[in-house]
PDB file of C-alpha atoms in Angstrom:
ATOM      1  CA  UNK A1265     104.699 125.216 112.929  1.00  0.00           C
ATOM      2  CA  UNK A1266     103.563 123.101 109.996  1.00  0.00           C
ATOM      3  CA  UNK A1267     106.018 121.230 107.781  1.00  0.00           C
ATOM      4  CA  UNK A1268     104.613 120.677 104.297  1.00  0.00           C
ATOM      5  CA  UNK A1269     106.255 118.773 101.457  1.00  0.00           C
ATOM      6  CA  UNK A1270     105.011 117.360  98.208  1.00  0.00           C
ATOM      7  CA  UNK A1271     105.824 115.093  95.302  1.00  0.00           C
ATOM      8  CA  UNK A1272     104.250 115.915  91.962  1.00  0.00           C
ATOM      9  CA  UNK A1273     102.924 112.866  90.069  1.00  0.00           C
ATOM     10  CA  UNK A1274     102.110 113.175  86.369  1.00  0.00           C
ATOM     11  CA  UNK A1275     100.812 110.637  83.835  1.00  0.00           C
ATOM     12  CA  UNK A1276     102.363 111.014  80.392  1.00  0.00           C
ATOM     13  CA  UNK A1277      99.810 111.391  77.603  1.00  0.00           C
ATOM     14  CA  UNK A1278     102.160 109.752  75.076  1.00  0.00           C
ATOM     15  CA  UNK A1279     103.264 106.883  77.313  1.00  0.00           C
ATOM     16  CA  UNK A1280     106.919 107.988  77.316  1.00  0.00           C
ATOM     17  CA  UNK A1281     108.006 109.081  80.795  1.00  0.00           C
ATOM     18  CA  UNK A1282     110.993 111.115  79.565  1.00  0.00           C
ATOM     19  CA  UNK A1283     110.565 114.692  80.864  1.00  0.00           C
ATOM     20  CA  UNK A1284     110.111 117.271  78.124  1.00  0.00           C
ATOM     21  CA  UNK A1285     111.607 120.749  78.272  1.00  0.00           C
ATOM     22  CA  UNK A1286     108.106 122.024  79.126  1.00  0.00           C
ATOM     23  CA  UNK A1287     107.820 119.476  81.979  1.00  0.00           C
ATOM     24  CA  UNK A1288     111.126 120.673  83.427  1.00  0.00           C
ATOM     25  CA  UNK A1289     110.187 124.358  83.186  1.00  0.00           C
ATOM     26  CA  UNK A1290     106.751 123.720  84.726  1.00  0.00           C
ATOM     27  CA  UNK A1291     108.380 121.836  87.594  1.00  0.00           C
ATOM     28  CA  UNK A1292     110.771 124.714  88.258  1.00  0.00           C
ATOM     29  CA  UNK A1293     107.783 127.090  88.413  1.00  0.00           C
ATOM     30  CA  UNK A1294     105.977 124.747  90.834  1.00  0.00           C
ATOM     31  CA  UNK A1295     109.098 124.649  93.023  1.00  0.00           C
ATOM     32  CA  UNK A1296     109.293 128.476  93.040  1.00  0.00           C
ATOM     33  CA  UNK A1297     105.607 128.769  93.957  1.00  0.00           C
ATOM     34  CA  UNK A1298     106.017 126.143  96.659  1.00  0.00           C
ATOM     35  CA  UNK A1299     108.922 128.032  98.209  1.00  0.00           C
ATOM     36  CA  UNK A1300     106.796 131.180  98.444  1.00  0.00           C
ATOM     37  CA  UNK A1301     104.119 129.153 100.246  1.00  0.00           C
ATOM     38  CA  UNK A1302     106.558 127.267 102.468  1.00  0.00           C
ATOM     39  CA  UNK A1303     105.982 123.949 100.669  1.00  0.00           C
ATOM     40  CA  UNK A1304     108.994 121.890  99.591  1.00  0.00           C
ATOM     41  CA  UNK A1305     108.744 119.892  96.371  1.00  0.00           C
ATOM     42  CA  UNK A1306     110.941 116.810  96.688  1.00  0.00           C
ATOM     43  CA  UNK A1307     110.401 115.265  93.258  1.00  0.00           C
ATOM     44  CA  UNK A1308     108.321 115.297  90.081  1.00  0.00           C
ATOM     45  CA  UNK A1309     107.568 111.787  88.882  1.00  0.00           C
ATOM     46  CA  UNK A1310     106.276 111.150  85.368  1.00  0.00           C
ATOM     47  CA  UNK A1311     104.530 107.810  84.846  1.00  0.00           C
ATOM     48  CA  UNK A1312     104.175 106.309  81.380  1.00  0.00           C
ATOM     49  CA  UNK A1313     103.543 102.991  79.683  1.00  0.00           C
ATOM     50  CA  UNK A1314     107.294 102.339  79.561  1.00  0.00           C
ATOM     51  CA  UNK A1315     107.895 102.968  83.264  1.00  0.00           C
ATOM     52  CA  UNK A1316     108.524 106.175  85.151  1.00  0.00           C
ATOM     53  CA  UNK A1317     111.018 109.020  85.370  1.00  0.00           C
ATOM     54  CA  UNK A1318     112.014 110.865  88.519  1.00  0.00           C
ATOM     55  CA  UNK A1319     113.222 114.401  87.852  1.00  0.00           C
ATOM     56  CA  UNK A1320     115.208 114.271  91.082  1.00  0.00           C
ATOM     57  CA  UNK A1321     116.712 110.929  90.056  1.00  0.00           C
ATOM     58  CA  UNK A1322     117.664 112.409  86.676  1.00  0.00           C
ATOM     59  CA  UNK A1323     119.247 115.400  88.481  1.00  0.00           C
ATOM     60  CA  UNK A1324     116.869 117.819  86.743  1.00  0.00           C
ATOM     61  CA  UNK A1325     115.731 119.400  90.010  1.00  0.00           C
TER      62      UNK A1325
END
């Protein structure tokens, strides 16, 4: 048995790490695809010039 998990890093093009609606929807699709493959996604972290945002920390996933 193999246990796979992943965190999704992303560098913001605009420098603002606040997740957009598109970021949130894309993350939900990645989570769905991961479930089908048996891969858990624990977080999606967006890195920008002003810091970072964790979708898990923001309770978005």
